PDB file of C-alpha atoms and ligand atoms in Angstrom:
ATOM      1  CA  MET A 268       8.446   1.839  24.037  1.00 61.00           C
ATOM      2  CA  HIS A 269       8.494   1.111  20.374  1.00 69.00           C
ATOM      3  CA  PRO A 270      12.184   0.652  19.473  1.00 70.00           C
ATOM      4  CA  LYS A 271      13.348   1.460  15.821  1.00 83.00           C
ATOM      5  CA  ILE A 272      12.989  -1.511  13.671  1.00 89.00           C
ATOM      6  CA  THR A 273      16.424  -2.989  12.518  1.00 92.00           C
ATOM      7  CA  TRP A 274      15.720  -3.952   8.875  1.00 96.00           C
ATOM      8  CA  LYS A 275      17.331  -7.291   7.546  1.00 96.00           C
ATOM      9  CA  LEU A 276      17.264  -7.407   3.858  1.00 97.00           C
ATOM     10  CA  ILE A 277      16.825 -10.650   1.936  1.00 97.00           C
ATOM     11  CA  LYS A 278      17.703  -9.784  -1.704  1.00 98.00           C
ATOM     12  CA  LEU A 279      16.636 -12.151  -4.508  1.00 98.00           C
ATOM     13  CA  LYS A 280      17.178 -12.044  -8.277  1.00 98.00           C
ATOM     14  CA  GLU A 281      13.682 -13.689  -8.922  1.00 97.00           C
ATOM     15  CA  VAL A 282      11.131 -15.221  -6.782  1.00 98.00           C
ATOM     16  CA  ASP A 283       7.561 -16.233  -7.255  1.00 98.00           C
ATOM     17  CA  SER A 284       6.140 -13.389  -4.971  1.00 98.00           C
ATOM     18  CA  THR A 285       8.033 -11.553  -2.381  1.00 98.00           C
ATOM     19  CA  ASN A 286       4.716 -11.834  -0.049  1.00 98.00           C
ATOM     20  CA  ASP A 287       4.738 -15.743  -0.495  1.00 98.00           C
ATOM     21  CA  TYR A 288       8.439 -16.037   0.159  1.00 97.00           C
ATOM     22  CA  ALA A 289       8.101 -13.834   3.393  1.00 97.00           C
ATOM     23  CA  LYS A 290       5.198 -16.084   4.479  1.00 96.00           C
ATOM     24  CA  ARG A 291       7.104 -19.252   3.950  1.00 95.00           C
ATOM     25  CA  LEU A 292      10.055 -17.587   5.967  1.00 94.00           C
ATOM     26  CA  ILE A 293       7.610 -16.976   8.840  1.00 94.00           C
ATOM     27  CA  LEU A 294       6.176 -20.407   8.850  1.00 92.00           C
ATOM     28  CA  GLU A 295       9.329 -22.274   8.178  1.00 89.00           C
ATOM     29  CA  GLU A 296      11.985 -20.326   9.997  1.00 84.00           C
ATOM     30  CA  GLY A 297      10.250 -17.977  12.302  1.00 80.00           C
ATOM     31  CA  ALA A 298      11.426 -14.938  10.583  1.00 73.00           C
ATOM     32  CA  LEU A 299      11.576 -11.973  12.853  1.00 81.00           C
ATOM     33  CA  GLU A 300       9.931  -8.555  12.517  1.00 88.00           C
ATOM     34  CA  GLY A 301      12.059  -6.231  10.264  1.00 94.00           C
ATOM     35  CA  THR A 302      12.862  -8.916   7.654  1.00 96.00           C
ATOM     36  CA  VAL A 303      12.430  -7.308   4.180  1.00 98.00           C
ATOM     37  CA  VAL A 304      12.402  -9.675   1.197  1.00 98.00           C
ATOM     38  CA  VAL A 305      13.146  -7.805  -2.097  1.00 98.00           C
ATOM     39  CA  ALA A 306      13.379  -9.189  -5.616  1.00 98.00           C
ATOM     40  CA  GLU A 307      14.497  -7.800  -8.981  1.00 98.00           C
ATOM     41  CA  SER A 308      11.523  -9.653 -10.620  1.00 98.00           C
ATOM     42  CA  GLN A 309       8.557 -11.810  -9.692  1.00 98.00           C
ATOM     43  CA  SER A 310       7.203 -14.799 -11.720  1.00 97.00           C
ATOM     44  CA  TRP A 311       3.953 -14.834  -9.882  1.00 96.00           C
ATOM     45  CA  GLY A 312       3.537 -11.330  -8.363  1.00 96.00           C
ATOM     46  CA  LYS A 313       0.170 -10.942  -6.725  1.00 95.00           C
ATOM     47  CA  GLY A 314      -2.090  -7.864  -6.664  1.00 93.00           C
ATOM     48  CA  ARG A 315      -5.265  -7.352  -4.678  1.00 89.00           C
ATOM     49  CA  ARG A 316      -8.360  -9.378  -5.641  1.00 85.00           C
ATOM     50  CA  GLY A 317      -6.436 -12.182  -6.895  1.00 86.00           C
ATOM     51  CA  ARG A 318      -4.972 -10.114  -9.788  1.00 89.00           C
ATOM     52  CA  ILE A 319      -1.620 -10.647 -11.127  1.00 91.00           C
ATOM     53  CA  TRP A 320       1.093  -7.961 -10.584  1.00 94.00           C
ATOM     54  CA  HIS A 321       3.182  -7.603 -13.615  1.00 92.00           C
ATOM     55  CA  SER A 322       6.758  -7.808 -12.183  1.00 95.00           C
ATOM     56  CA  PRO A 323       9.608  -7.439 -14.743  1.00 96.00           C
ATOM     57  CA  LYS A 324      13.142  -6.247 -13.806  1.00 97.00           C
ATOM     58  CA  GLY A 325      13.244  -2.628 -13.122  1.00 97.00           C
ATOM     59  CA  ASN A 326      10.641  -2.009 -10.463  1.00 98.00           C
ATOM     60  CA  LEU A 327      10.689  -2.453  -6.867  1.00 98.00           C
ATOM     61  CA  TYR A 328       9.043  -5.581  -5.368  1.00 98.00           C
ATOM     62  CA  CYS A 329       9.273  -5.875  -1.630  1.00 98.00           C
ATOM     63  CA  SER A 330       7.575  -7.339   1.535  1.00 98.00           C
ATOM     64  CA  LEU A 331       8.215  -6.081   5.021  1.00 97.00           C
ATOM     65  CA  ILE A 332       7.474  -8.460   8.000  1.00 96.00           C
ATOM     66  CA  LEU A 333       6.011  -6.827  10.933  1.00 94.00           C
ATOM     67  CA  ARG A 334       4.901  -8.494  14.286  1.00 88.00           C
ATOM     68  CA  CYS A 335       1.492  -7.486  15.264  1.00 82.00           C
ATOM     69  CA  PRO A 336       0.762  -7.643  18.903  1.00 75.00           C
ATOM     70  CA  TYR A 337      -2.506  -5.806  18.535  1.00 69.00           C
ATOM     71  CA  GLU A 338      -5.863  -6.767  17.325  1.00 71.00           C
ATOM     72  CA  THR A 339      -5.670  -8.269  13.494  1.00 70.00           C
ATOM     73  CA  GLU A 340      -8.479  -5.815  12.568  1.00 74.00           C
ATOM     74  CA  LEU A 341      -6.054  -2.921  12.968  1.00 83.00           C
ATOM     75  CA  ILE A 342      -3.702  -4.370  10.508  1.00 87.00           C
ATOM     76  CA  GLY A 343      -5.630  -2.888   7.585  1.00 87.00           C
ATOM     77  CA  GLN A 344      -4.558   0.447   8.767  1.00 92.00           C
ATOM     78  CA  LEU A 345      -0.887  -0.502   7.689  1.00 93.00           C
ATOM     79  CA  SER A 346      -1.848  -0.016   4.088  1.00 93.00           C
ATOM     80  CA  PHE A 347      -2.542   3.833   4.829  1.00 96.00           C
ATOM     81  CA  VAL A 348       0.772   4.136   6.689  1.00 96.00           C
ATOM     82  CA  ALA A 349       2.590   2.440   3.681  1.00 96.00           C
ATOM     83  CA  SER A 350       0.841   4.575   1.075  1.00 97.00           C
ATOM     84  CA  LEU A 351       1.988   7.808   3.010  1.00 97.00           C
ATOM     85  CA  ALA A 352       5.499   6.285   3.140  1.00 97.00           C
ATOM     86  CA  VAL A 353       5.698   5.897  -0.585  1.00 97.00           C
ATOM     87  CA  LEU A 354       4.311   9.546  -1.230  1.00 97.00           C
ATOM     88  CA  ASP A 355       6.903  10.646   1.192  1.00 97.00           C
ATOM     89  CA  THR A 356       9.615   8.723  -0.220  1.00 97.00           C
ATOM     90  CA  VAL A 357       8.988  10.129  -3.863  1.00 96.00           C
ATOM     91  CA  LYS A 358       8.547  13.514  -2.332  1.00 95.00           C
ATOM     92  CA  SER A 359      12.143  13.234  -0.884  1.00 94.00           C
ATOM     93  CA  PHE A 360      13.930  12.961  -4.177  1.00 92.00           C
ATOM     94  CA  ALA A 361      11.380  14.105  -6.725  1.00 92.00           C
ATOM     95  CA  ASP A 362       9.284  16.907  -5.231  1.00 90.00           C
ATOM     96  CA  GLU A 363       8.039  18.118  -8.724  1.00 92.00           C
ATOM     97  CA  LEU A 364       5.760  14.844  -9.086  1.00 95.00           C
ATOM     98  CA  LYS A 365       2.713  15.044  -6.987  1.00 95.00           C
ATOM     99  CA  LEU A 366       1.281  11.759  -6.114  1.00 97.00           C
ATOM    100  CA  PHE A 367      -2.046  10.952  -4.383  1.00 97.00           C
ATOM    101  CA  CYS A 368      -3.559   8.038  -2.191  1.00 97.00           C
ATOM    102  CA  LYS A 369      -6.400   6.283  -3.685  1.00 96.00           C
ATOM    103  CA  TRP A 370      -8.553   4.300  -1.051  1.00 95.00           C
ATOM    104  CA  PRO A 371      -7.723   2.010   0.286  1.00 92.00           C
ATOM    105  CA  ASN A 372      -4.153   1.243  -0.710  1.00 90.00           C
ATOM    106  CA  ASP A 373      -2.980   2.523  -4.090  1.00 94.00           C
ATOM    107  CA  VAL A 374      -0.770   5.321  -5.116  1.00 96.00           C
ATOM    108  CA  ILE A 375      -1.693   7.503  -8.267  1.00 96.00           C
ATOM    109  CA  THR A 376      -0.429  10.470 -10.140  1.00 96.00           C
ATOM    110  CA  SER A 377      -2.646  13.543 -11.077  1.00 95.00           C
ATOM    111  CA  GLU A 378      -3.439  11.990 -14.353  1.00 94.00           C
ATOM    112  CA  LEU A 379      -4.994   9.101 -12.266  1.00 94.00           C
ATOM    113  CA  LYS A 380      -2.456   6.579 -13.314  1.00 95.00           C
ATOM    114  CA  LYS A 381      -1.308   3.840 -10.822  1.00 95.00           C
ATOM    115  CA  ILE A 382       2.257   3.992  -9.642  1.00 96.00           C
ATOM    116  CA  ALA A 383       2.197   1.882  -6.607  1.00 97.00           C
ATOM    117  CA  GLY A 384       0.200  -0.797  -4.933  1.00 95.00           C
ATOM    118  CA  ILE A 385       0.155  -2.480  -1.404  1.00 96.00           C
ATOM    119  CA  LEU A 386      -0.900  -6.007  -0.529  1.00 96.00           C
ATOM    120  CA  ILE A 387      -1.119  -6.837   3.100  1.00 95.00           C
ATOM    121  CA  GLU A 388      -1.515 -10.465   4.234  1.00 95.00           C
ATOM    122  CA  VAL A 389      -1.708 -11.708   7.734  1.00 92.00           C
ATOM    123  CA  ILE A 390      -0.243 -14.822   9.078  1.00 91.00           C
ATOM    124  CA  SER A 391      -0.618 -16.431  12.399  1.00 88.00           C
ATOM    125  CA  VAL A 392       1.808 -18.834  14.100  1.00 86.00           C
ATOM    126  CA  LYS A 393       0.502 -20.059  17.368  1.00 83.00           C
ATOM    127  CA  ASP A 394      -0.792 -16.955  18.936  1.00 80.00           C
ATOM    128  CA  HIS A 395       1.696 -14.471  17.019  1.00 85.00           C
ATOM    129  CA  HIS A 396       0.204 -12.542  14.243  1.00 88.00           C
ATOM    130  CA  PHE A 397       2.445 -11.230  11.575  1.00 92.00           C
ATOM    131  CA  ALA A 398       1.652  -8.726   8.764  1.00 94.00           C
ATOM    132  CA  VAL A 399       3.368  -9.090   5.459  1.00 96.00           C
ATOM    133  CA  LEU A 400       3.318  -5.891   3.822  1.00 97.00           C
ATOM    134  CA  GLY A 401       3.918  -6.205   0.172  1.00 98.00           C
ATOM    135  CA  ILE A 402       4.839  -3.061  -1.854  1.00 98.00           C
ATOM    136  CA  GLY A 403       5.203  -2.746  -5.530  1.00 97.00           C
ATOM    137  CA  VAL A 404       6.443   0.618  -7.114  1.00 98.00           C
ATOM    138  CA  ASN A 405       6.504   1.047 -10.914  1.00 97.00           C
ATOM    139  CA  ILE A 406      10.104   2.542 -11.204  1.00 98.00           C
ATOM    140  CA  GLY A 407      11.384   1.710 -14.629  1.00 97.00           C
ATOM    141  CA  ASN A 408       8.382   0.219 -16.534  1.00 94.00           C
ATOM    142  CA  TYR A 409       4.676  -0.240 -16.014  1.00 93.00           C
ATOM    143  CA  PRO A 410       2.041  -2.674 -17.652  1.00 90.00           C
ATOM    144  CA  LEU A 411      -0.029  -2.057 -20.651  1.00 80.00           C
ATOM    145  CA  GLU A 412      -3.539  -0.483 -20.133  1.00 67.00           C
ATOM    146  CA  SER A 413      -5.009  -3.663 -21.902  1.00 55.00           C
ATOM    147  CA  ASP A 414      -3.811  -5.759 -19.094  1.00 56.00           C
ATOM    148  CA  LEU A 415      -5.277  -3.703 -16.259  1.00 66.00           C
ATOM    149  CA  ASN A 416      -8.341  -2.356 -14.755  1.00 72.00           C
ATOM    150  CA  TRP A 417      -6.913   0.791 -14.060  1.00 82.00           C
ATOM    151  CA  PRO A 418      -4.114   2.665 -16.277  1.00 90.00           C
ATOM    152  CA  ALA A 419      -0.571   2.696 -14.864  1.00 94.00           C
ATOM    153  CA  THR A 420       2.553   4.635 -15.191  1.00 95.00           C
ATOM    154  CA  SER A 421       6.152   4.769 -13.681  1.00 97.00           C
ATOM    155  CA  LEU A 422       8.730   7.128 -12.304  1.00 97.00           C
ATOM    156  CA  ARG A 423      10.889   6.817 -15.342  1.00 97.00           C
ATOM    157  CA  ALA A 424       7.861   7.888 -17.711  1.00 96.00           C
ATOM    158  CA  HIS A 425       7.926  11.084 -15.648  1.00 97.00           C
ATOM    159  CA  ASN A 426      11.774  11.436 -16.312  1.00 96.00           C
ATOM    160  CA  ILE A 427      12.509  10.631 -12.647  1.00 96.00           C
ATOM    161  CA  LYS A 428      15.505   8.243 -12.370  1.00 95.00           C
ATOM    162  CA  ILE A 429      16.322   6.072  -9.366  1.00 97.00           C
ATOM    163  CA  THR A 430      17.259   2.515  -8.825  1.00 97.00           C
ATOM    164  CA  PRO A 431      14.840   0.137  -6.817  1.00 98.00           C
ATOM    165  CA  ASP A 432      17.484  -0.395  -4.222  1.00 97.00           C
ATOM    166  CA  ALA A 433      17.895   3.413  -3.598  1.00 98.00           C
ATOM    167  CA  PHE A 434      14.137   3.516  -3.448  1.00 98.00           C
ATOM    168  CA  LEU A 435      13.809   0.871  -0.964  1.00 98.00           C
ATOM    169  CA  ASP A 436      16.372   2.541   1.358  1.00 97.00           C
ATOM    170  CA  LEU A 437      14.408   5.841   1.410  1.00 97.00           C
ATOM    171  CA  GLU A 438      11.099   3.761   1.730  1.00 97.00           C
ATOM    172  CA  LEU A 439      12.112   1.903   4.725  1.00 97.00           C
ATOM    173  CA  GLU A 440      13.262   5.127   6.280  1.00 96.00           C
ATOM    174  CA  SER A 441       9.846   6.808   5.615  1.00 96.00           C
ATOM    175  CA  PHE A 442       8.010   3.831   6.586  1.00 97.00           C
ATOM    176  CA  GLN A 443       9.941   3.613  10.015  1.00 95.00           C
ATOM    177  CA  LYS A 444       8.697   7.152  10.736  1.00 95.00           C
ATOM    178  CA  TYR A 445       4.892   6.647   9.741  1.00 96.00           C
ATOM    179  CA  PHE A 446       4.866   3.275  11.662  1.00 94.00           C
ATOM    180  CA  PHE A 447       6.376   4.676  14.729  1.00 93.00           C
ATOM    181  CA  ASN A 448       3.730   7.506  14.529  1.00 94.00           C
ATOM    182  CA  TRP A 449       0.918   4.990  14.097  1.00 93.00           C
ATOM    183  CA  GLN A 450       2.231   2.997  16.942  1.00 90.00           C
ATOM    184  CA  THR A 451       2.634   5.906  19.395  1.00 92.00           C
ATOM    185  CA  LYS A 452      -0.177   8.305  18.414  1.00 93.00           C
ATOM    186  CA  GLY A 453      -2.671   5.942  16.737  1.00 92.00           C
ATOM    187  CA  PHE A 454      -4.401   6.072  13.536  1.00 94.00           C
ATOM    188  CA  SER A 455      -5.809   9.458  13.825  1.00 95.00           C
ATOM    189  CA  VAL A 456      -2.550  11.142  12.712  1.00 96.00           C
ATOM    190  CA  ILE A 457      -2.237   8.929   9.901  1.00 96.00           C
ATOM    191  CA  ARG A 458      -5.831   9.418   8.926  1.00 97.00           C
ATOM    192  CA  GLU A 459      -5.452  13.130   8.908  1.00 97.00           C
ATOM    193  CA  GLU A 460      -2.359  13.054   6.567  1.00 97.00           C
ATOM    194  CA  TRP A 461      -3.753  10.609   4.294  1.00 97.00           C
ATOM    195  CA  LEU A 462      -7.033  12.689   3.919  1.00 98.00           C
ATOM    196  CA  HIS A 463      -4.672  15.659   3.097  1.00 97.00           C
ATOM    197  CA  ASN A 464      -3.129  13.440   0.108  1.00 98.00           C
ATOM    198  CA  VAL A 465      -6.127  11.528  -0.997  1.00 98.00           C
ATOM    199  CA  TYR A 466      -7.620  11.881  -4.539  1.00 97.00           C
ATOM    200  CA  GLY A 467     -10.997  12.865  -4.862  1.00 95.00           C
ATOM    201  CA  LEU A 468     -12.365  13.914  -1.278  1.00 97.00           C
ATOM    202  CA  GLY A 469     -15.541  15.794  -1.449  1.00 96.00           C
ATOM    203  CA  GLN A 470     -16.074  14.561  -5.118  1.00 96.00           C
ATOM    204  CA  ALA A 471     -18.555  12.188  -6.683  1.00 96.00           C
ATOM    205  CA  ILE A 472     -16.881   8.686  -6.945  1.00 96.00           C
ATOM    206  CA  THR A 473     -18.107   5.146  -7.507  1.00 95.00           C
ATOM    207  CA  VAL A 474     -17.083   2.333  -5.412  1.00 95.00           C
ATOM    208  CA  LYS A 475     -17.508  -1.091  -6.989  1.00 92.00           C
ATOM    209  CA  LEU A 476     -18.180  -4.052  -4.789  1.00 91.00           C
ATOM    210  CA  PRO A 477     -18.419  -7.528  -6.201  1.00 87.00           C
ATOM    211  CA  ASN A 478     -22.213  -7.441  -6.232  1.00 89.00           C
ATOM    212  CA  ARG A 479     -22.974  -3.866  -6.379  1.00 91.00           C
ATOM    213  CA  ASP A 480     -21.782  -0.295  -7.115  1.00 93.00           C
ATOM    214  CA  TYR A 481     -22.134   2.657  -4.827  1.00 94.00           C
ATOM    215  CA  THR A 482     -21.997   6.247  -6.215  1.00 95.00           C
ATOM    216  CA  GLY A 483     -21.934   9.254  -4.025  1.00 96.00           C
ATOM    217  CA  ILE A 484     -19.831  12.048  -2.467  1.00 97.00           C
ATOM    218  CA  PHE A 485     -16.576  10.904  -0.873  1.00 97.00           C
ATOM    219  CA  LYS A 486     -16.957  12.302   2.561  1.00 97.00           C
ATOM    220  CA  THR A 487     -14.240  10.886   4.756  1.00 97.00           C
ATOM    221  CA  ILE A 488     -12.680   7.634   5.982  1.00 96.00           C
ATOM    222  CA  ASP A 489     -13.356   6.854   9.603  1.00 93.00           C
ATOM    223  CA  GLU A 490     -11.272   5.638  12.456  1.00 90.00           C
ATOM    224  CA  HIS A 491     -11.125   2.129  11.073  1.00 89.00           C
ATOM    225  CA  GLY A 492     -10.155   3.263   7.487  1.00 92.00           C
ATOM    226  CA  ALA A 493     -13.656   2.566   6.127  1.00 94.00           C
ATOM    227  CA  LEU A 494     -14.776   5.031   3.348  1.00 96.00           C
ATOM    228  CA  TRP A 495     -18.048   7.055   3.740  1.00 97.00           C
ATOM    229  CA  LEU A 496     -20.101   7.938   0.880  1.00 96.00           C
ATOM    230  CA  GLU A 497     -23.097  10.079   0.735  1.00 95.00           C
ATOM    231  CA  ASP A 498     -25.782   9.311  -1.728  1.00 92.00           C
ATOM    232  CA  GLN A 499     -28.089  11.837  -3.551  1.00 90.00           C
ATOM    233  CA  LYS A 500     -30.695  11.600  -0.648  1.00 92.00           C
ATOM    234  CA  GLY A 501     -27.936  12.434   1.894  1.00 92.00           C
ATOM    235  CA  ASN A 502     -27.785   8.853   3.356  1.00 92.00           C
ATOM    236  CA  LEU A 503     -24.245   7.938   4.330  1.00 94.00           C
ATOM    237  CA  ASN A 504     -22.957   4.482   3.267  1.00 93.00           C
ATOM    238  CA  ARG A 505     -19.941   2.953   5.206  1.00 95.00           C
ATOM    239  CA  ILE A 506     -17.913   0.814   2.834  1.00 94.00           C
ATOM    240  CA  ILE A 507     -15.110  -1.327   4.165  1.00 91.00           C
ATOM    241  CA  SER A 508     -13.659  -2.883   1.000  1.00 90.00           C
ATOM    242  CA  GLY A 509     -14.276  -2.028  -2.709  1.00 91.00           C
ATOM    243  CA  GLU A 510     -12.601  -0.385  -5.683  1.00 91.00           C
ATOM    244  CA  VAL A 511     -12.871   3.549  -6.206  1.00 93.00           C
ATOM    245  CA  PHE A 512     -13.391   4.955  -9.769  1.00 93.00           C
ATOM    246  CA  TYR A 513     -13.393   8.575 -10.188  1.00 92.00           C
TER     247      TYR A 513
HETATM  248  C1  BTN B 899      -2.448  -4.052  -5.763  1.00 96.55           C
HETATM  249  O1  BTN B 899      -2.336  -2.967  -5.985  1.00 96.55           O
HETATM  250  O2  BTN B 899      -3.293  -4.777  -6.366  1.00 96.55           O
HETATM  251  C2  BTN B 899      -1.367  -4.646  -4.902  1.00 96.55           C
HETATM  252  C3  BTN B 899      -0.131  -4.893  -5.516  1.00 96.55           C
HETATM  253  C4  BTN B 899       0.938  -5.352  -4.579  1.00 96.55           C
HETATM  254  C5  BTN B 899       2.325  -5.798  -5.404  1.00 96.55           C
HETATM  255  C6  BTN B 899       3.328  -6.120  -4.297  1.00 96.55           C
HETATM  256  S1  BTN B 899       4.964  -6.355  -5.339  1.00 96.55           S
HETATM  257  C7  BTN B 899       5.590  -6.902  -4.007  1.00 96.55           C
HETATM  258  C8  BTN B 899       4.519  -7.918  -3.111  1.00 96.55           C
HETATM  259  N1  BTN B 899       4.630  -9.209  -3.618  1.00 96.55           N
HETATM  260  C9  BTN B 899       3.442  -9.689  -4.283  1.00 96.55           C
HETATM  261  O3  BTN B 899       3.302 -10.744  -5.011  1.00 96.55           O
HETATM  262  N2  BTN B 899       2.710  -8.527  -4.458  1.00 96.55           N
HETATM  263  C10 BTN B 899       3.116  -7.363  -3.483  1.00 96.55           C
END
């Protein structure tokens, strides 16, 4: 049985990073599954690969604490769960804006601009593993292109108005639904839906890794969330982490 998570919100005006705050809560106070740290702004918002996540007031910055009584290698799958929850949330109040998933854990618009990002961190206390699932959604504003490796946009830039608090309520509801599906039916259902909503499937893409780039046709993701790329000779490369460029 997987009971519904009861969310417990901790609302802050400003924090260094909601992920770091959540990790401190786990270590210092043994925070429980379902704790959600949300802040109006972050002074040290973190993106993937050590990047800064620009975090002025007006956007959603939140971190969900989840207990992980399963193998830690499965935790990466939660980023696919969370991406679908972001898509579902936006669809629930702004169906006109079609969003896409971008491997492994971004959400982009059809103009290929980033609107949300996800950063998962794992923290272990004795034998208990916790996932801190950080979600940032550009609602009211977005950083300038010169500050980024990838152009960004916001919901407001698409004439969609919602407050970060209202977005969070819907997001937690959606996440609960996808998380339950993942727990009960496994990754295959998440994978299927994610593949239906990913940008660039069947197209030529480049995946940049720290020391080399791979270009080829984006074939699929496997049951572990790894990306399969077919090169010109028909060889398949399995990539477990990297950055996709279209
Ligand atoms: C990325 O796309 O690089 C991931 C961005 C994750 C940003 C969110 S905002 C809430 C949480 N707290 C952080 O410091 N980062 C995540």
